[in-house]
Amino acid sequence: MGKQRVLSGVQPTGNLHLGNYLGAIRNWVEGQSQYENFFCVVDLHAITVPHNPATLAADTYKIAALYLACGIDLQYSTIFVQSHVSAHSELTWLLNCITPLNWLERMIQFKEKAVKQGENVSTGLLDYPVLMAADILLYDADLVPVGEDQKQHIELTRDIVIRLNDQFGSPKKPVLKLPEPLIRKEGARVMSLTDGTKKMSKSDPSELSRINLLDSPDEIQKKIKRCKTDPIKGLEFDNPERPECNNLLTLYTILSGKTKEVVAAECQDMGWGQFKPLLTETVIESLKPIQQKYDEVMADKSYLESVLREGRQQAEAIANPILSKVKTALGYSIPL
Ligand code: AQP
């Protein structure tokens, strides 16, 4: 039996932060040798909220370079840009026509982001999960490694597959494969530095709420120094009254590579004045090799472009036949 196939992606909307890294990319890197992997920069998703055309290309290069800098290895993984493979848009349309509107209106991410857009909320934002379903289904992906916030979208993808197979396939001959989410417990939901009850997010207006992978040591120090804490002495995990404490200890645990038990014992008598410098040092040291590799990759744009060109070819070789299969099942059978 061949390796299981993995697909995942990140939007080129601003800087990647520790949530994107610990919730998604770090897991891609750790699992990549076991699977056949496709990682895309989802630039079609990036325009579902107002975007700046002047920075879209630069942001897309940045995310692709960060994939390599974080350790995505081309021996096991393909990196490509979503808009380079037109099958993503085409399958989205076909899936749109079998997805009930009320399934999309129920999506939590849509409701949260739509509130921020007010009157200007786009049809694209509502349709975001269908585009995501197309991303996954075009590759017959078995597994989709994401953070906790994307779980509902994977469930919707599964509902779309069941409906499409039911209407246009047969139990013995399904049209599309049913994917599974791959969500790690640790780091699945990294919280904001300014509010431990909200997830760390690129679109939070406060820069102080997140640590970006490309932040300088000074910026990291400043953000941790000013992050929200509480007045209680001694640090502990899993106290619902202390969400910031749990979040910061979790970050320290994952980035230091220590176990939760070791960190619980190490920090139980600490105050914030002792813990914050420790966390600062750990974050800076963890991000240093990523930042160095990022600078190397960005210094050679033609190499990065060749990675994306090759990625596009490998992606199309899988995606185009699957798109044709869906079109045939839906009745598009007149030869070109
Ligand atoms: N705080 C988080 N903790 C754990 N995982 C997270 N992810 C995002 N935030 C956290 C995971 O990162 C991957 C890529 O996300 P994305 O950029 O495509 O979209 P997103 O989920 O919308 O990311 P942001 O930063 O939260 O952006 P905005 O502010 O635009 O909503 C996904 O696997 C996601 O689960």
XYZ file of C-alpha atoms and ligand atoms in Angstrom:
371
model
C 0.000 0.000 0.000
C 1.262 3.521 -0.864
C 1.630 6.331 1.610
C -1.457 8.203 2.750
C -1.798 11.638 1.184
C -1.837 14.872 3.178
C -3.004 18.312 2.061
C -2.947 21.579 3.963
C -2.353 25.289 3.421
C -2.025 28.748 4.924
C -3.356 32.054 3.596
C -0.895 34.743 2.503
C -2.546 37.360 4.684
C 0.098 39.019 6.818
C 2.759 37.366 8.908
C 2.665 33.784 10.106
C 2.428 33.607 13.879
C 3.129 30.996 16.520
C -0.474 29.728 16.225
C -0.044 28.937 12.522
C 3.306 27.321 13.271
C 2.353 25.208 16.288
C -1.196 24.436 15.139
C -0.304 23.534 11.567
C 3.160 23.815 9.986
C 5.167 22.153 12.754
C 2.881 19.113 12.468
C 3.308 19.033 8.700
C 7.071 18.991 9.165
C 7.067 16.308 11.849
C 4.813 13.942 9.906
C 6.052 14.575 6.397
C 8.268 11.509 5.915
C 5.315 9.191 6.686
C 3.036 10.711 4.037
C 2.848 12.037 0.492
C 2.302 15.745 1.147
C 0.861 18.715 -0.737
C 1.204 22.114 0.950
C -0.267 25.101 -0.817
C -0.242 28.829 -0.228
C -3.963 29.515 -0.410
C -3.945 32.860 -2.189
C -7.542 32.476 -3.443
C -8.686 32.282 0.171
C -6.709 35.453 0.888
C -9.092 37.620 -1.163
C -12.229 36.510 0.707
C -11.666 39.577 2.904
C -10.503 42.951 1.537
C -6.880 42.610 0.382
C -4.100 44.731 -1.047
C -3.147 43.705 -4.617
C 0.211 45.477 -4.219
C 1.323 43.004 -1.525
C -0.398 39.741 -2.519
C 2.532 38.353 -4.534
C 5.137 39.333 -1.918
C 3.026 37.770 0.842
C 2.678 34.578 -1.220
C 6.458 34.303 -1.694
C 6.882 34.923 2.022
C 4.621 32.047 3.060
C 6.216 29.649 0.554
C 9.674 30.626 1.852
C 8.500 30.116 5.427
C 7.304 26.598 4.576
C 10.856 25.772 3.478
C 12.362 27.646 6.432
C 10.208 25.707 8.909
C 11.512 22.441 7.483
C 9.200 21.337 4.674
C 11.400 18.956 2.700
C 10.864 18.666 -1.057
C 11.914 15.031 -0.892
C 8.582 14.284 0.796
C 6.446 17.318 0.048
C 5.177 19.462 -2.813
C 4.795 23.212 -2.282
C 2.591 25.164 -4.668
C 0.418 28.246 -5.056
C -3.337 27.584 -5.079
C -4.158 30.081 -7.865
C -1.588 28.422 -10.165
C -3.814 25.327 -10.345
C -7.086 26.439 -11.946
C -8.805 23.175 -10.987
C -9.304 24.650 -7.471
C -11.643 27.347 -8.794
C -13.415 24.994 -11.187
C -14.123 22.296 -8.607
C -15.340 24.992 -6.198
C -18.071 25.933 -8.671
C -19.168 22.328 -9.113
C -19.252 21.779 -5.344
C -21.104 25.082 -4.827
C -23.976 23.722 -6.820
C -24.480 20.748 -4.519
C -23.794 22.515 -1.191
C -26.912 23.777 0.609
C -26.655 27.452 1.500
C -27.648 26.859 5.111
C -24.609 24.588 5.641
C -22.387 27.611 4.904
C -24.416 30.075 6.954
C -23.799 27.889 10.024
C -19.997 28.129 9.841
C -18.510 29.772 12.933
C -15.590 31.356 11.066
C -18.002 32.958 8.593
C -20.157 34.358 11.391
C -17.106 35.743 13.243
C -15.445 37.262 10.183
C -18.713 38.531 8.640
C -19.371 40.649 11.730
C -16.039 42.412 11.146
C -16.923 43.110 7.469
C -20.376 44.578 8.142
C -22.221 45.502 4.918
C -19.209 44.620 2.765
C -19.088 40.898 3.533
C -18.379 39.073 0.252
C -19.936 35.960 -1.252
C -16.349 34.648 -1.295
C -16.180 34.713 2.497
C -19.356 32.649 2.731
C -17.944 30.284 0.114
C -14.518 29.934 1.799
C -15.277 26.419 3.150
C -16.324 25.149 -0.296
C -13.045 26.387 -1.780
C -11.292 24.635 1.092
C -13.235 21.444 0.338
C -12.113 21.691 -3.312
C -8.462 22.119 -2.162
C -8.657 18.913 -0.165
C -10.759 16.784 -2.502
C -8.744 17.530 -5.651
C -5.850 15.567 -4.164
C -7.821 12.614 -2.794
C -6.295 13.649 0.547
C -6.575 11.100 3.353
C -5.552 13.532 6.088
C -5.750 17.275 6.632
C -3.474 18.568 9.416
C -4.952 21.827 10.775
C -5.528 23.735 13.999
C -8.705 23.235 16.011
C -10.362 26.290 14.401
C -10.568 24.510 11.030
C -12.267 21.354 12.324
C -15.757 22.517 11.379
C -14.620 23.158 7.798
C -13.239 19.625 7.477
C -16.548 18.263 8.778
C -18.315 20.291 6.088
C -15.925 18.879 3.466
C -16.891 15.389 4.594
C -20.598 16.265 4.344
C -20.055 17.528 0.790
C -18.266 14.288 -0.170
C -21.046 12.139 1.283
C -23.683 14.145 -0.572
C -21.805 14.125 -3.888
C -21.032 10.415 -3.693
C -24.631 9.711 -2.779
C -26.038 11.738 -5.687
C -23.488 11.002 -8.399
C -21.574 7.873 -7.379
C -22.419 4.552 -5.810
C -21.298 2.850 -2.574
C -18.991 0.619 -4.613
C -17.741 3.465 -6.820
C -17.513 6.702 -4.817
C -16.481 9.770 -6.817
C -14.439 11.446 -4.067
C -12.469 10.230 -1.073
C -13.607 11.041 2.474
C -10.776 12.921 4.262
C -10.028 12.963 7.996
C -8.807 15.938 10.055
C -5.453 15.538 11.777
C -5.485 17.770 14.850
C -2.784 17.507 17.466
C -3.839 18.182 21.023
C -0.773 20.256 21.890
C -0.708 23.631 20.126
C -4.063 23.030 18.426
C -5.291 26.353 19.741
C -2.657 28.934 20.617
C -4.275 31.885 22.339
C -3.751 35.638 22.004
C -1.084 37.252 24.200
C -3.491 40.025 25.124
C -6.520 37.817 25.865
C -6.102 34.163 26.790
C -9.690 33.389 25.833
C -9.261 34.421 22.154
C -7.203 32.539 19.562
C -3.987 34.091 18.306
C -4.882 35.455 14.892
C -3.331 37.371 11.986
C -6.342 39.655 11.747
C -6.242 40.849 15.374
C -5.621 44.615 15.067
C -3.115 44.506 17.950
C 0.422 43.391 16.985
C 0.980 42.771 20.698
C -1.524 39.893 20.569
C 0.741 37.594 18.532
C 4.340 36.552 18.052
C 5.203 36.355 14.375
C 7.756 33.857 13.114
C 9.824 36.716 11.677
C 9.723 38.981 14.762
C 13.114 40.279 15.923
C 14.392 39.348 19.406
C 13.538 42.887 20.578
C 9.964 42.595 19.342
C 9.557 39.189 20.995
C 10.916 40.527 24.265
C 8.595 43.543 24.147
C 5.507 41.434 23.368
C 6.151 38.915 26.148
C 6.980 41.677 28.612
C 3.633 43.358 27.892
C 1.484 40.217 27.525
C -1.531 39.752 29.786
C -0.949 37.773 32.998
C -2.659 37.561 36.390
C -1.778 38.490 39.950
C -1.711 34.900 41.295
C 1.600 33.558 42.612
C 2.853 30.265 41.194
C 2.155 29.056 37.653
C -0.136 26.186 36.689
C -1.736 24.453 33.706
C -5.443 23.859 33.091
C -6.940 26.308 35.592
C -9.951 27.750 33.715
C -9.652 30.914 35.796
C -6.127 31.438 34.380
C -6.304 31.107 30.563
C -3.220 33.294 29.982
C -1.166 31.202 32.385
C -2.152 27.978 30.638
C -1.380 29.450 27.206
C 2.074 30.793 28.129
C 3.064 27.582 29.916
C 1.897 25.582 26.892
C 3.995 27.711 24.545
C 7.011 27.182 26.791
C 6.369 23.429 26.968
C 6.126 22.921 23.207
C 9.015 25.191 22.260
C 11.365 23.929 24.979
C 10.622 20.294 24.075
C 10.019 19.496 27.758
C 7.080 17.468 29.005
C 4.068 19.073 30.630
C 4.937 17.377 33.950
C 8.501 18.732 33.932
C 7.288 22.269 33.151
C 4.537 22.066 35.802
C 7.160 21.172 38.416
C 9.700 23.715 37.148
C 7.232 26.634 37.165
C 4.944 25.890 40.120
C 6.706 28.341 42.433
C 7.689 30.926 39.842
C 6.330 34.445 39.524
C 5.852 36.158 36.158
C 9.069 38.146 36.645
C 11.031 34.899 36.616
C 9.014 33.087 33.942
C 8.788 35.787 31.272
C 12.563 36.019 30.579
C 12.678 32.206 30.364
C 9.852 32.138 27.833
C 11.391 35.045 25.890
C 14.715 33.229 25.561
C 13.001 29.990 24.524
C 10.914 31.690 21.829
C 13.895 33.638 20.449
C 16.090 30.514 20.293
C 13.323 28.417 18.662
C 12.702 30.979 15.952
C 16.359 31.769 15.205
C 17.016 28.808 12.829
C 13.724 29.430 11.010
C 14.615 33.092 10.513
C 18.108 32.262 9.245
C 16.795 29.733 6.729
C 14.087 32.187 5.654
C 16.705 34.827 4.817
C 18.648 32.279 2.756
C 15.570 31.207 0.785
C 14.443 34.782 0.138
C 17.917 35.709 -1.110
C 17.430 33.316 -4.051
C 14.103 34.204 -5.635
C 14.747 32.166 -8.775
C 15.155 29.017 -6.668
C 11.883 29.744 -4.867
C 10.128 30.301 -8.189
C 11.471 26.992 -9.518
C 10.095 25.218 -6.419
C 6.658 26.723 -7.072
C 6.766 25.921 -10.811
C 7.644 22.317 -10.126
C 5.035 22.208 -7.360
C 2.393 23.389 -9.775
C 3.225 20.584 -12.230
C 3.092 17.936 -9.501
C -0.166 19.339 -8.151
C -1.827 19.498 -11.572
C -0.832 15.912 -12.318
C -3.048 14.823 -9.410
C -5.726 17.534 -9.443
C -6.694 17.626 -13.128
C -7.666 13.934 -13.436
C -9.729 14.187 -10.233
C -11.518 17.272 -11.568
C -12.266 15.354 -14.799
C -13.641 12.468 -12.783
C -16.062 14.787 -10.942
C -17.116 16.485 -14.195
C -17.813 13.131 -15.803
C -19.862 12.027 -12.788
C -21.896 15.241 -13.051
C -22.591 14.577 -16.726
C -20.016 16.719 -18.529
C -19.185 14.181 -21.189
C -18.980 15.977 -24.548
C -15.360 15.586 -25.762
C -13.365 18.807 -26.218
N -4.246 30.389 17.130
C -4.072 29.267 16.449
N -3.714 28.126 17.083
C -3.511 26.967 16.393
N -3.631 26.878 15.035
C -3.967 27.994 14.364
N -4.144 28.246 13.046
C -4.475 29.554 12.874
N -4.514 30.157 14.062
C -4.201 29.243 15.016
C -3.983 27.248 11.985
O -3.099 27.785 11.019
C -3.447 27.259 9.737
C -3.468 28.340 8.708
O -4.428 29.300 8.970
P -4.792 30.386 7.875
O -3.822 31.475 7.828
O -5.066 29.762 6.578
O -6.168 30.913 8.355
P -6.677 31.283 9.737
O -7.075 30.068 10.493
O -7.776 32.225 9.433
O -5.425 31.969 10.430
P -5.463 33.205 11.363
O -4.119 33.577 11.769
O -6.419 33.010 12.454
O -5.961 34.337 10.387
P -7.238 35.210 10.530
O -6.926 36.220 11.556
O -7.382 35.775 9.156
O -8.370 34.313 10.930
C -4.771 26.520 9.891
O -4.512 25.122 9.936
C -5.273 26.989 11.224
O -6.041 25.986 11.876
